[in-house]
Structure formats: C-alpha cells, structure tokens
Coordinates of C-alpha atoms in Angstrom, one line a residue:
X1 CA 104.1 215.9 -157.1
X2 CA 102.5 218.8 -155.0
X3 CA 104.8 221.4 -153.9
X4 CA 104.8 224.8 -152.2
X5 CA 108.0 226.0 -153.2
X6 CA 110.8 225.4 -155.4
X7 CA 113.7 223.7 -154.0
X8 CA 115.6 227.1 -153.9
X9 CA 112.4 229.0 -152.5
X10 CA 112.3 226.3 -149.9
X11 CA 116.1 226.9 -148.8
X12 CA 115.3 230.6 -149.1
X13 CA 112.5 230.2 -147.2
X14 CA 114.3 227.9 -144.6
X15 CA 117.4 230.0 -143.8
X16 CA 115.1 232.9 -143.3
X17 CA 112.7 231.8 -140.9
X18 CA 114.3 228.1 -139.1
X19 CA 116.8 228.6 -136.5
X20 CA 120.1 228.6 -138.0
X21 CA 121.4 226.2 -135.7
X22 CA 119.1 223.4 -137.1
X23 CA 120.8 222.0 -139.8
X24 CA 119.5 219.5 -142.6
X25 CA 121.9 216.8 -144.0
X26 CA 123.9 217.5 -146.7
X27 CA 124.7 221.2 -146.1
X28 CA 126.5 221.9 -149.7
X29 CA 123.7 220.2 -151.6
X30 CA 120.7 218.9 -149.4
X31 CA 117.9 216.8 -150.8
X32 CA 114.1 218.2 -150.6
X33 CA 112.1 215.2 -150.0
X34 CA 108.6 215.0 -151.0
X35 CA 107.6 211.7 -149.9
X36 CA 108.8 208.3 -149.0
X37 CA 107.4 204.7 -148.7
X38 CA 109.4 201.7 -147.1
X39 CA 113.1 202.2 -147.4
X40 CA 113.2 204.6 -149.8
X41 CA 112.6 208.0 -150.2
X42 CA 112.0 210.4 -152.8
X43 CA 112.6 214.0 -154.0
X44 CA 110.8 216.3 -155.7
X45 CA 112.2 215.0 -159.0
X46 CA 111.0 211.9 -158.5
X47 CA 115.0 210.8 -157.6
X48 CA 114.7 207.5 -155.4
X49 CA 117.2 207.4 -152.3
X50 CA 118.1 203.5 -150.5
X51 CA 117.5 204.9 -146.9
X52 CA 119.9 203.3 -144.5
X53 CA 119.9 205.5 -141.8
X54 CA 116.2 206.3 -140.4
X55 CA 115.7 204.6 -137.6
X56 CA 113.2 206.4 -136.7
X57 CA 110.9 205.0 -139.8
X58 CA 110.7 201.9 -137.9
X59 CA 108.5 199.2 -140.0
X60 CA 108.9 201.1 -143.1
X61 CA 108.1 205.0 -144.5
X62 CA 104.3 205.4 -144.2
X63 CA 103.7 201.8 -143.9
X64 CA 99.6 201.7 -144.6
X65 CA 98.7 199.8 -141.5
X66 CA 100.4 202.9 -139.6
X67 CA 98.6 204.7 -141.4
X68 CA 95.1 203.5 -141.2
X69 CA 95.6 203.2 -137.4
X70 CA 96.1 206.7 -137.2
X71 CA 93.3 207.6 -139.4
X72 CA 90.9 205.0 -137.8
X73 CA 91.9 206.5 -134.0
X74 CA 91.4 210.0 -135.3
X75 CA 88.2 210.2 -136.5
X76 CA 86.6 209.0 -133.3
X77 CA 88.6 210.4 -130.3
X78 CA 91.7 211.8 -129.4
X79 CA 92.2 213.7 -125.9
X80 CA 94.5 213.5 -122.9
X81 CA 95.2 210.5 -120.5
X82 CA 92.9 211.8 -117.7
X83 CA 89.7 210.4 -119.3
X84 CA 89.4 206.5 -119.5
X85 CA 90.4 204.8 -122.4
X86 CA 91.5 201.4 -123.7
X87 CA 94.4 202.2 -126.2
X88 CA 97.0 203.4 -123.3
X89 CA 96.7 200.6 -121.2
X90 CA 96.5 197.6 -123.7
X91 CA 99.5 199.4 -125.1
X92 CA 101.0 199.6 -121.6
X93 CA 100.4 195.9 -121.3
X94 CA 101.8 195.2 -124.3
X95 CA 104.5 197.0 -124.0
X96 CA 105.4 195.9 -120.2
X97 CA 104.6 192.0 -122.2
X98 CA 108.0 192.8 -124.1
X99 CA 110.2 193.6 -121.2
X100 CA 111.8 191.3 -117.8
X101 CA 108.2 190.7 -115.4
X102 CA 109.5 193.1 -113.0
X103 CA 109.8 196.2 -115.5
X104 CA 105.3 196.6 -115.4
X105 CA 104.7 200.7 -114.9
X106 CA 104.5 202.9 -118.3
X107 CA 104.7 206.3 -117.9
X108 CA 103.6 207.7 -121.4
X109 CA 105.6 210.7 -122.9
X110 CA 105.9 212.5 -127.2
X111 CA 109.7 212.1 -127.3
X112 CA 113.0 209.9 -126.4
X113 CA 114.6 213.9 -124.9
X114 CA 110.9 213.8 -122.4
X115 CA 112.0 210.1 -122.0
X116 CA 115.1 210.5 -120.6
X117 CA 114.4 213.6 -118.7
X118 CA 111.6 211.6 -117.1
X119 CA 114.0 208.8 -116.3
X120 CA 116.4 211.2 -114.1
X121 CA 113.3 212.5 -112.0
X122 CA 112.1 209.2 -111.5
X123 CA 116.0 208.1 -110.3
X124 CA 116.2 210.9 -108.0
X125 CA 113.3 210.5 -106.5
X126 CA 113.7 207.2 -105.7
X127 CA 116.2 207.6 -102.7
X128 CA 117.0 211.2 -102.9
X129 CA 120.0 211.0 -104.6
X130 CA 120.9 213.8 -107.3
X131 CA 124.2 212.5 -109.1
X132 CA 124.5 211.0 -112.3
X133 CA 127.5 208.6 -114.5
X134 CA 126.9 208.9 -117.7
X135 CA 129.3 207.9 -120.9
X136 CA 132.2 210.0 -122.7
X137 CA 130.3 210.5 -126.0
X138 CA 126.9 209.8 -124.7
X139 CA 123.8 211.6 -126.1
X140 CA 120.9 211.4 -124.6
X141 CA 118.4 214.2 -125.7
X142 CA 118.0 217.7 -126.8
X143 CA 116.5 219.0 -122.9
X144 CA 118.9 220.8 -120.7
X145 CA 118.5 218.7 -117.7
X146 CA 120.1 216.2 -121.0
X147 CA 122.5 218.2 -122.4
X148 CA 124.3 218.3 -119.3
X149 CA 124.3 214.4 -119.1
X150 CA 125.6 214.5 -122.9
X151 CA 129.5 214.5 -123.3
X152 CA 129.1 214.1 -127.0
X153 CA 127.0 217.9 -127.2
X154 CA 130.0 219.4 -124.8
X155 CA 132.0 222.3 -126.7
X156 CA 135.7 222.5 -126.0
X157 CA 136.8 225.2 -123.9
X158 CA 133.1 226.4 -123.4
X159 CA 130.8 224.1 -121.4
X160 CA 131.9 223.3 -117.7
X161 CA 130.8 219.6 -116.5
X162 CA 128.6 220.4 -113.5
X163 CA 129.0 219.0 -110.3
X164 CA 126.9 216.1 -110.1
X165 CA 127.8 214.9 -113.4
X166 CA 130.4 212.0 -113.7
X167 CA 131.7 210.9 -117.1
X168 CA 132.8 207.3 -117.6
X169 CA 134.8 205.5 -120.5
X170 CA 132.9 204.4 -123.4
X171 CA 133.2 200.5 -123.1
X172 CA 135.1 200.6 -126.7
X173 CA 136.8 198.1 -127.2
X174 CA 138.4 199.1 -130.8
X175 CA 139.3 202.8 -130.0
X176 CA 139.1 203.0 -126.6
X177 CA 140.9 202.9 -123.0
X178 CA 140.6 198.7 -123.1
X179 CA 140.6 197.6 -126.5
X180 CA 140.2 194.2 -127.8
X181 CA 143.7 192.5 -127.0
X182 CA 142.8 193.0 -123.5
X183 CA 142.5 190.0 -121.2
X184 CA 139.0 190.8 -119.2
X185 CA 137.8 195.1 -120.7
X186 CA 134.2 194.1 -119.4
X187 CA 135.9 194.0 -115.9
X188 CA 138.3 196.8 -116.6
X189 CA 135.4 199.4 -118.4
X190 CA 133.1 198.3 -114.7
X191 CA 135.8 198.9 -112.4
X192 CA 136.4 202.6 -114.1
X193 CA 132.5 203.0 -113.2
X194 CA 133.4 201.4 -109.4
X195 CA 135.9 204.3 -108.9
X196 CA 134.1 207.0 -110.1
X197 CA 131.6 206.2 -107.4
X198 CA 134.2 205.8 -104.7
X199 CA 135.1 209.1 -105.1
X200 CA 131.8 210.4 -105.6
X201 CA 131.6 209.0 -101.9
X202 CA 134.5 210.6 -100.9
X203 CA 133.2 214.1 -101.9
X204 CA 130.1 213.2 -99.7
X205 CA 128.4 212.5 -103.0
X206 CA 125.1 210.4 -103.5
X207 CA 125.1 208.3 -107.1
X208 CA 121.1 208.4 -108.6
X209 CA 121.8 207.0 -111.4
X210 CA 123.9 205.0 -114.4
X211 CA 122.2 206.1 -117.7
X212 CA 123.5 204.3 -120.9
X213 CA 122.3 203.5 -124.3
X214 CA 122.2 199.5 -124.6
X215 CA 124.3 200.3 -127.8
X216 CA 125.6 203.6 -128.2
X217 CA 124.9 205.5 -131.7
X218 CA 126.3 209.0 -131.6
X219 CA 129.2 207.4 -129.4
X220 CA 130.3 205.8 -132.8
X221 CA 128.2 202.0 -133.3
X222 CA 129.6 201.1 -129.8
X223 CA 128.7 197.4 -128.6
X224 CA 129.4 197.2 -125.2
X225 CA 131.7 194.0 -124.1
X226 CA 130.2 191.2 -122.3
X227 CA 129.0 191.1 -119.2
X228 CA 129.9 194.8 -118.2
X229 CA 126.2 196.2 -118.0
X230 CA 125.9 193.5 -115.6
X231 CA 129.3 194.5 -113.3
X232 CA 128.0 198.4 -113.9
X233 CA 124.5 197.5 -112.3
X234 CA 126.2 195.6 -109.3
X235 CA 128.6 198.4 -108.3
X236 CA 125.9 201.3 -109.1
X237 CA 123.2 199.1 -107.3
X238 CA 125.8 199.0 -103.8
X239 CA 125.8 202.6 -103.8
X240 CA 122.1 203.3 -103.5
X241 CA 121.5 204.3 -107.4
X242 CA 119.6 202.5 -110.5
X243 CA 120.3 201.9 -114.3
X244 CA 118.6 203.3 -117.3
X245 CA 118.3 201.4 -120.2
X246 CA 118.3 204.4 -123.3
X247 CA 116.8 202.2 -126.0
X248 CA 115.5 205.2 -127.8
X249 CA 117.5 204.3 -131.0
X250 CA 118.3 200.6 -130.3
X251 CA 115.1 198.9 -129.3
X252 CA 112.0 197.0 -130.4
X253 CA 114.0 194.3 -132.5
X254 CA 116.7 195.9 -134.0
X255 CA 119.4 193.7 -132.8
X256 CA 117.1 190.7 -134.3
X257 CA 117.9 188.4 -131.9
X258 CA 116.4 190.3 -129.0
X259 CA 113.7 193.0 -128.6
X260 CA 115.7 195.2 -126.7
X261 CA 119.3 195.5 -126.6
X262 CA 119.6 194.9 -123.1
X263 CA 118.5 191.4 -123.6
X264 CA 121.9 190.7 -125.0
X265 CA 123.4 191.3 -121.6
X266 CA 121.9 188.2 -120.4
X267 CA 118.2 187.1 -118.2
X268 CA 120.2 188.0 -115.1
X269 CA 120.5 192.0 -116.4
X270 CA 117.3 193.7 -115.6
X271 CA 117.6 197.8 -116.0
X272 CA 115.2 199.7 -113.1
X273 CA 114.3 202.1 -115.9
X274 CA 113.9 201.8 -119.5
X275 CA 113.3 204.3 -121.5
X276 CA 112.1 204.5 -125.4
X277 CA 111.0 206.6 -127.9
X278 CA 111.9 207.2 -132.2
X279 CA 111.2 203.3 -133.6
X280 CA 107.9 202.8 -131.1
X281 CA 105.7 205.4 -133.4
X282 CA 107.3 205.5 -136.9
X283 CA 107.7 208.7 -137.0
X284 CA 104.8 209.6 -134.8
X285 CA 105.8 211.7 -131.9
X286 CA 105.6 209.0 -129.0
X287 CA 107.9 208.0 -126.5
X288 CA 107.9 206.0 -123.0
X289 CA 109.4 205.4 -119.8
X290 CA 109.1 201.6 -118.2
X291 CA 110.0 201.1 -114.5
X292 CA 109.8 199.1 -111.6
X293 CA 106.4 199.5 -109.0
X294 CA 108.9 200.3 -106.4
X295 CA 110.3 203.1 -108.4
X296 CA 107.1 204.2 -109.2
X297 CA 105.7 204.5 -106.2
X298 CA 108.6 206.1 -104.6
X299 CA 107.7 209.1 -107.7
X300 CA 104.5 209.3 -106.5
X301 CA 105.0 209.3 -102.8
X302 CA 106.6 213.0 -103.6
X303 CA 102.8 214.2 -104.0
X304 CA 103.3 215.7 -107.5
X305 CA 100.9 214.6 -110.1
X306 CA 102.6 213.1 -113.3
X307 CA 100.6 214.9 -116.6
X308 CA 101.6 214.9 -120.0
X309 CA 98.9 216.3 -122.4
X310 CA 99.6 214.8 -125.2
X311 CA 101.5 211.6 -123.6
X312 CA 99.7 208.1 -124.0
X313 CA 96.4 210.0 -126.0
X314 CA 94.3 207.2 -128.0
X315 CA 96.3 208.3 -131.6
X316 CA 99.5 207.8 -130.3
X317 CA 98.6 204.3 -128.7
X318 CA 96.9 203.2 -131.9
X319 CA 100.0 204.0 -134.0
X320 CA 102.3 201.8 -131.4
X321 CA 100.0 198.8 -130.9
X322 CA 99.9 198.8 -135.0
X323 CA 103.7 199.2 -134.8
X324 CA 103.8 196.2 -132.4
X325 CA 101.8 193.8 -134.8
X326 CA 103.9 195.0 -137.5
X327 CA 107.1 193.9 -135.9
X328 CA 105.3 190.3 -135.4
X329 CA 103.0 190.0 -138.5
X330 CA 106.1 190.7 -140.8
X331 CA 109.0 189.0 -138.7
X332 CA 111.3 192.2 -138.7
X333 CA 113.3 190.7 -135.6
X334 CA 114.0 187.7 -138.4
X335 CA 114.7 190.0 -140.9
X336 CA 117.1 192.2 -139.0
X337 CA 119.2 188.8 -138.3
X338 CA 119.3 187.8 -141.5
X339 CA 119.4 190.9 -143.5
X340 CA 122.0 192.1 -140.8
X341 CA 124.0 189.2 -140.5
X342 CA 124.4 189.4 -144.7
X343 CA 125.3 192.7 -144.5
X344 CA 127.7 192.4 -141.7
X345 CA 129.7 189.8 -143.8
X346 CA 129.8 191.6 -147.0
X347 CA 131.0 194.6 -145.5
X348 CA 134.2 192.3 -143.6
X349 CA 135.1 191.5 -147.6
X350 CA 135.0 195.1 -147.8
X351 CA 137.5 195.4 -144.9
X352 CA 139.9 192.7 -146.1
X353 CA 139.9 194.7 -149.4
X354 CA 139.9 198.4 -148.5
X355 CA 142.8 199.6 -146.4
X356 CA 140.0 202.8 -145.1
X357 CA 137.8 200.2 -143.5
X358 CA 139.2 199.9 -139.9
X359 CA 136.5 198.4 -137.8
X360 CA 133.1 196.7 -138.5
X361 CA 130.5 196.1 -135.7
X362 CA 127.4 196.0 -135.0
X363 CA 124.4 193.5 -134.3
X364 CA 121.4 193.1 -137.0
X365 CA 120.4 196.1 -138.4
X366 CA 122.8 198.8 -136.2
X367 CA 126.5 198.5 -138.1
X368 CA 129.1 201.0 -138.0
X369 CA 132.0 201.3 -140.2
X370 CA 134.9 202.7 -138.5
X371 CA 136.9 204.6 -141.2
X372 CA 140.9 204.9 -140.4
X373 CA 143.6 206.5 -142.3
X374 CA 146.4 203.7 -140.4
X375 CA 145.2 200.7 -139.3
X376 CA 148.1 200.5 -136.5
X377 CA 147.4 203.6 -134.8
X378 CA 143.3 203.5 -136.3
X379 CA 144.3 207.4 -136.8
X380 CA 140.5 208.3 -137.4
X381 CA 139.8 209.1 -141.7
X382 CA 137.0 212.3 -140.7
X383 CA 137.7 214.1 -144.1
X384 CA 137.3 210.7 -146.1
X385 CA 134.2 209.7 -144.3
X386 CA 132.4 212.9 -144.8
X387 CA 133.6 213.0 -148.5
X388 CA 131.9 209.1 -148.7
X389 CA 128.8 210.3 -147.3
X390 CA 128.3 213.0 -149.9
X391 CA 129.8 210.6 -152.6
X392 CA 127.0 207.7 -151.3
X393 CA 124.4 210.5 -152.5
X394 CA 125.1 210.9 -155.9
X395 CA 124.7 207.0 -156.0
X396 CA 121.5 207.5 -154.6
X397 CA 122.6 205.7 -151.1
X398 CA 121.5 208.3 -148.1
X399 CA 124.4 207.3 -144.9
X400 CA 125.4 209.4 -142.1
X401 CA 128.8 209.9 -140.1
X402 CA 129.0 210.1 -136.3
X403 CA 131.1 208.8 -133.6
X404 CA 133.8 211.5 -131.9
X405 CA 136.0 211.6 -134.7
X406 CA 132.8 211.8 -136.7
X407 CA 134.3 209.1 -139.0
X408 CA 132.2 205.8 -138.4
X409 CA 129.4 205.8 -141.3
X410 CA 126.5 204.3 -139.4
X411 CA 124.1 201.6 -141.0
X412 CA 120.3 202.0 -139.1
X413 CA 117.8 201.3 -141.5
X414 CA 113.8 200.6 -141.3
X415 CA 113.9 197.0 -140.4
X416 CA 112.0 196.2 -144.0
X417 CA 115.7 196.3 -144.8
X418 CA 116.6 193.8 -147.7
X419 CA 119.6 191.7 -148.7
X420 CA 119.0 193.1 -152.4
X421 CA 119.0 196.7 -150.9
X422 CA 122.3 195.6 -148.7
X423 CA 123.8 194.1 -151.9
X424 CA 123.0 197.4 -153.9
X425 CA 124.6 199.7 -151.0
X426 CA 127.4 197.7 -150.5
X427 CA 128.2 197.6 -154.0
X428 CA 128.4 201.5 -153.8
X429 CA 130.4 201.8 -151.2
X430 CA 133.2 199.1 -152.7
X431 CA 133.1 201.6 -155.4
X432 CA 133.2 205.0 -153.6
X433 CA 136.2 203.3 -151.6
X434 CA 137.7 202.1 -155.0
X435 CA 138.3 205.5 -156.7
X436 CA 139.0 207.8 -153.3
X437 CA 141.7 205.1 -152.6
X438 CA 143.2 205.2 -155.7
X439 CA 143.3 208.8 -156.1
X440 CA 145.0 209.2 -152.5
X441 CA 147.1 206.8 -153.2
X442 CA 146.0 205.0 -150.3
X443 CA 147.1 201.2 -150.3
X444 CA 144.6 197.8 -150.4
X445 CA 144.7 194.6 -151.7
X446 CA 143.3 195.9 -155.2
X447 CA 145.4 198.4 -155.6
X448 CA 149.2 197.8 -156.2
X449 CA 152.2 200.3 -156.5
X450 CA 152.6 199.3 -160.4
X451 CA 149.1 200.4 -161.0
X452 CA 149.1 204.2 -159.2
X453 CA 150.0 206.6 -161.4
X454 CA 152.1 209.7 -161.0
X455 CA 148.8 212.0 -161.0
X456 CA 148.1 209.5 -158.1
X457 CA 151.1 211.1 -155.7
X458 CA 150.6 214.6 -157.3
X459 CA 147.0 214.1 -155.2
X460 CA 148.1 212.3 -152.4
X461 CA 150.5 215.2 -151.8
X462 CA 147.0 217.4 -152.2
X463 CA 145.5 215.1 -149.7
X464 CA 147.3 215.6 -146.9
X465 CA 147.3 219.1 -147.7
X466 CA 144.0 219.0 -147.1
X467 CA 143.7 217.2 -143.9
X468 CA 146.0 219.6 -142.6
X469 CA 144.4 222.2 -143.5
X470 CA 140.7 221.4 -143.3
X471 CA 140.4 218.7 -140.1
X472 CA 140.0 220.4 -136.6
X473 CA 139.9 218.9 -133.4
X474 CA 137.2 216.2 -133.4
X475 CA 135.8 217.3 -130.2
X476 CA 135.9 221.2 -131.0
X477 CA 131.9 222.2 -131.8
X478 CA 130.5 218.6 -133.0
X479 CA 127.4 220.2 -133.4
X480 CA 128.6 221.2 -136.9
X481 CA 129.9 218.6 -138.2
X482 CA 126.9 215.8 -137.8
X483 CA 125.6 213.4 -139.8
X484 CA 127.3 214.7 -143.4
X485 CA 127.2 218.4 -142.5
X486 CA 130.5 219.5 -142.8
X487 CA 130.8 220.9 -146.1
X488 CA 134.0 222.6 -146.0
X489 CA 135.6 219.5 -145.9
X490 CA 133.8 217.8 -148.3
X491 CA 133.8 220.7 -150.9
X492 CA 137.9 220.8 -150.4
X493 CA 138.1 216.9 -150.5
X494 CA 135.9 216.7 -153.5
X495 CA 138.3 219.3 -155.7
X496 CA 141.0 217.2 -155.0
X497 CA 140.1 213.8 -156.2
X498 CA 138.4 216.4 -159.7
X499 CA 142.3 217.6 -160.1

C-alpha cells in the first residue's frame, strides 16, 4: 500500500495545515484510509471496516463501471456547459425520466450546499417572495445563505434567527411535539406549518418557500407521518410559495420501494423543486436542481444568466448516467427492500432485548436507532451512543451518531448493502449493547438482578457520575460533537466500563 506519510505524519501534517474546524470521525483515535471497494473500506494496515454509513458511496466504493465512465469521458473531452454536448442532456432526460412529468428542467450544479442555495433563488424568484419555513434540526448545506435555513448548525446563545427565517416542528412522531399515541400528528405537524404562515401574513410577510428533506438525516432518521408533506404543500401553496424536496441524502432508491422519497407521500404529492446531490455521482462532485417550466422561466425572466463552470461538464454526466444503469442493472432499489427490511427486523429483536434501544425507524436502507436511557420519558442515552460508536470500531463496524441529542446511530450504507453484512453488524452491536448494559447495570430481558454483580453498581454509581459530569446541553455547539466526534465523552465513558 502506497503512502505519503505515516499515520502520525499524516495527523501532524493535518492539524497543521486543515482548518481546525474540519474534523475527521473518530477524534481520539481516527482511522487513515487508504482505499475502499464496495462496502468496505480499508486502512493502511490493511484493517477491513463494514461501511454503514456512506451514503455518499452510492452503488458501491469505486465500483469499476464508475470508474471506467470517468476514465472513458476524460480522455476525450471535458469543458463547461456552454459548448454542445450530449452527456448533460441525456442525463437531464434521464433524470427528469425518474421524477412526476411535470418536474422536466435540470439545472446542473458540483454539490447538494450549490443545490439547495440554487433552490432558494429559484423560489424567490418565482413570485418575489423572500421568506423561508424550514425544520427545527434541519440541515441543509454548508453555504451561508444555508446555514441560516439550518436550525441544526444554530449555536446556543450565539446565532440570532434572521427575520425571514421561520422554524417549524420536526414532524417526529417518537420525540417530538405529536408523538405516536396521537389521534391525526400528520394534521397536527401541517397545521403548526399553517400558523407560522398566518403570522408571517400578519407581519406583512411574503412565504417563498417550504424546504424539507423527504426524510430528515441530521434531524435524527426522521420519517415524516403520512400524508403531512401533502397538508404542508396545500397551506404553503395558498400563500403564494413552493416546496423543496432535499433529497440530497435520501434519493435515487434508497427507500427501495421508491426512487425518491417523496414518492412515499403518494402520486398526488409533487414538490415544485427538487433538489439532489451526494448518491447521484458516487463520490464524484455532482449535484442538481429539478423544477417545474413555470419556475424556470420565472428564473430566467430576471435577465441573469445561470453559469456553473463545472456544473453538468461531460465527466460529471458520464459518472451519473453510469450511476443510473447501476441502480437498474444490479436492482439496488430490490436490494435496499430486502436487505433493509431484514435489517429493520433484526434490529426490533434487538429492541425487545436491550433496554438502550428506544426507537427503530426507518425505510430500506436509512434506519436510525434511537438510543434512551428511560424508555418512559425516552431521556436521550448521548454518552452511550458515542461510547457505541467508538466501541463498533474496534469491531471493525464504522456507524455514526446524529440527531439533536446526538444519540440516534444512523444506518446509510452503499445500497450493495448485504443481509450477511447486516447479520455481521447487528451481531456487533447485540454485543457492544450486551457488555455496556451490564456494566451500568442497566436492565433488559438478558440481564437479571441475580446476575449483576456488586462491581456492577460500584460502575453504575461511576456512570452517572459521568453523565453528570461529561453531557452538556444537546443543542450547545453540535458542531462538535458529530458523527463520533466527541471524545471527551467517550474517553471518560470508556474508563469506566475498564474499572
């Protein structure tokens, strides 16, 4: 294996010269990886890692047709949008193929952030209106024009919503406002939406736009009720504004059953915009924004040319028409019902058996496991999910945390996803869970009060030392505790359960 540097010259090297807000996973101990194929990935000791959490890797780590499309593209042509060429628009077409008829106009960008950003210029333009509802927890890029649209990147105490931003309850229905026990939430979650643009009316406000993820990731694995994208689009429709579909992390089959998300909702939900980005390239920079003619026009009536240099170039389209035949020629949409529906079921016989595991959703091949120290109160475990995550490495198994609490592990895998890899990480997990509940002397069906020993309370005594100690506010500076990052916490937790 060809390297540069060392591991430790590599960290050196790293910390020296890369922004220190742009953190790597694993922050007390991250992994150098030197290459990857498929669903696995590999360091530079040759270590192989089950990958269940890149997305982005769509059809599989350098899958060969990707790469030969890429290769193929390059060595004739690549160049900007402004000369003729087939790639962008048989992409387009097959793209616009995928989608409800009246979604037909591509607009061609590098990432989901340009995506997104493109979306709420396109929205504004449309009737003039500037005002935007997003969700509580929502993330929907790294732009500022995004940032301000993204509850889930807002700092306690330091960022100040602006004006013409209105924030509206995640539709959760296991830790949120309406929860499952409630008669209609789809209706209740809409109608939250309804008055927020009453009173935007009221403050002589115009609404552009609704922008939600189909299924919202860094939100926590949210699935949103039935039938409340549809009440949303009704109500934001009345007051002169359109819906975005973010399917940046959700689309092109990961749900199985549909293409996009969305679909789920129903043939009578349409979006105006949708916008997409991570799967469509895998791991090529490409991204795109799908809208009505209407809306389109109503962009370009504003006289201001739309140019992306690198947007829609012939490399980029070859890598997501190869992406596209992938997704047919190797039935990932069938996979990512199957493999997901088997995954889904061996993770509920996790639930009935681990007293942690609070909530399971999640359709094909986008679970989250909702981690809770009480199952009455679903009192968010954040210290035992980022001690799991770390744990899950050792045993080779690479998961992330997110959600607001920061305590749902999330499950988005390549869609080459197997049942023998779901089996394998499972099978971790049930034993991660076994020892961290016995050693807090946390109760489940396999572990009894004749079986815990005294050491047991000595470190469930430790245990809640810890959490009082180590666990801040869940909202206070997120930023730091992504995705396995917070290595205080894990470092503390992990000296406990040594005792």
């Amino acid at each position: 294996m060809c390297e540069l540097y060392s591991k430790r010259d590599t960290l050196a090297l790293r910390k020296k010269h890369i922004g220190p807000s742009c953190k790597v996973f694993f922050a007390s101990d991250p992994i150098k990886i030197v290459r990857a194929r498929r669903q696995y990935m590999f360091d530079e000791n040759g270590e192989q890692y089950l990958d269940c959490i890149n997305n982005v890797a769509h059809v599989g780590h350098c899958h060969p047709e990707v790469v030969k499309a890429a290769l193929k593209q390059m060595e004739l042509l690549n160049t900007n949008s402004r000369f003729l060429h087939d790639n962008i628009v048989e992409y387009a077409k097959r793209l616009s193929a995928t989608l409800p008829e009246k979604l037909s106009v591509c607009y061609f960008t590098n990432s989901g952030s340009e995506a997104n950003d493109l979306a709420l210029r396109l929205a504004r333009q449309f009737r003039g209106h500037q005002d935007v509802i997003t969700l509580d927890h929502a993330y929907h890029g790294h732009l500022s024009s995004l940032i301000e649209i993204s509850p889930y990147k807002f700092q306690k105490g330091k960022d100040v919503k602006k004006e013409f931003v209105h924030v509206a309850p995640t539709p959760d229905t296991y830790r949120g406002k309406y929860r499952e026990d409630h008669a209609d939430p789809a209706s209740a979650y809409a109608d939250e939406v309804k008055k927020i643009i009453e009173d935007a009316h009221n403050s002589g406000r115009k609404i552009a736009a609704f922008i939600a993820e189909s299924m919202q990731s860094c939100g926590g694995q949210i699935i949103p009720p039935a039938g409340y994208f549809q009440k949303v689009a009704k109500y934001v429709h009345g007051a002169g504004g359109v819906f975005i579909a973010d399917e940046v992390q959700v689309g092109f089959g990961r749900v199985g059953k549909h293409f996009w998300s969305f679909q789920m909702d129903g043939e009578d939900f349409v979006p105006d915009i949708v916008t997409m980005g991570k799967p469509m390239g895998n791991g090529h920079p490409v991204a795109c924004v799908v809208t009505t003619k209407e809306i389109a026009e109503a962009f370009s009536s504003s006289g201001m040319e739309y140019f992306n240099t690198y947007g829609g170039n012939p490399v980029s389209c070859a890598v997501g028409l190869a992406v596209l035949d992938i997704i047919e020629n190797e039935d990932l949409q069938g996979n990512a019902t199957r493999v997901g529906n088997y995954l889904t079921e061996l993770l509920k016989k996790q639930k009935a058996k681990h007293a942690l595991i609070g909530d399971i959703r999640g359709i094909g091949l986008f679970i989250g496991i909702d981690l809770v120290k009480d199952h009455l109160k679903r009192t968010p475990a954040t210290a035992e999910a980022q001690h799991i995550i770390y744990k899950m490495k050792e045993k080779r198994v690479l998961l992330s945390a997110d959600g607001p609490h920061r305590n749902v592990l999330k499950i988005k895998p390549p869609m080459c996803f197997t049942e023998e890899d779901a089996k394998f990480m499972v099978d971790q997990l049930d034993g991660v869970l076994t020892v961290l509940e016995e050693a807090t002397g946390t109760k489940s069906e396999s572990v009894t009060s004749e079986n815990i020993p005294c050491k047991t309370k000595m470190l469930k005594e430790a245990h809640v030392e810890l959490l009082r100690d180590s666990t801040t506010d869940s909202r206070e500076n997120p930023s730091r505790k992504r995705n396995g990052m917070c290595a205080d916490t894990h470092s503390l937790l992990s000296k406990r359960l040594k005792t």
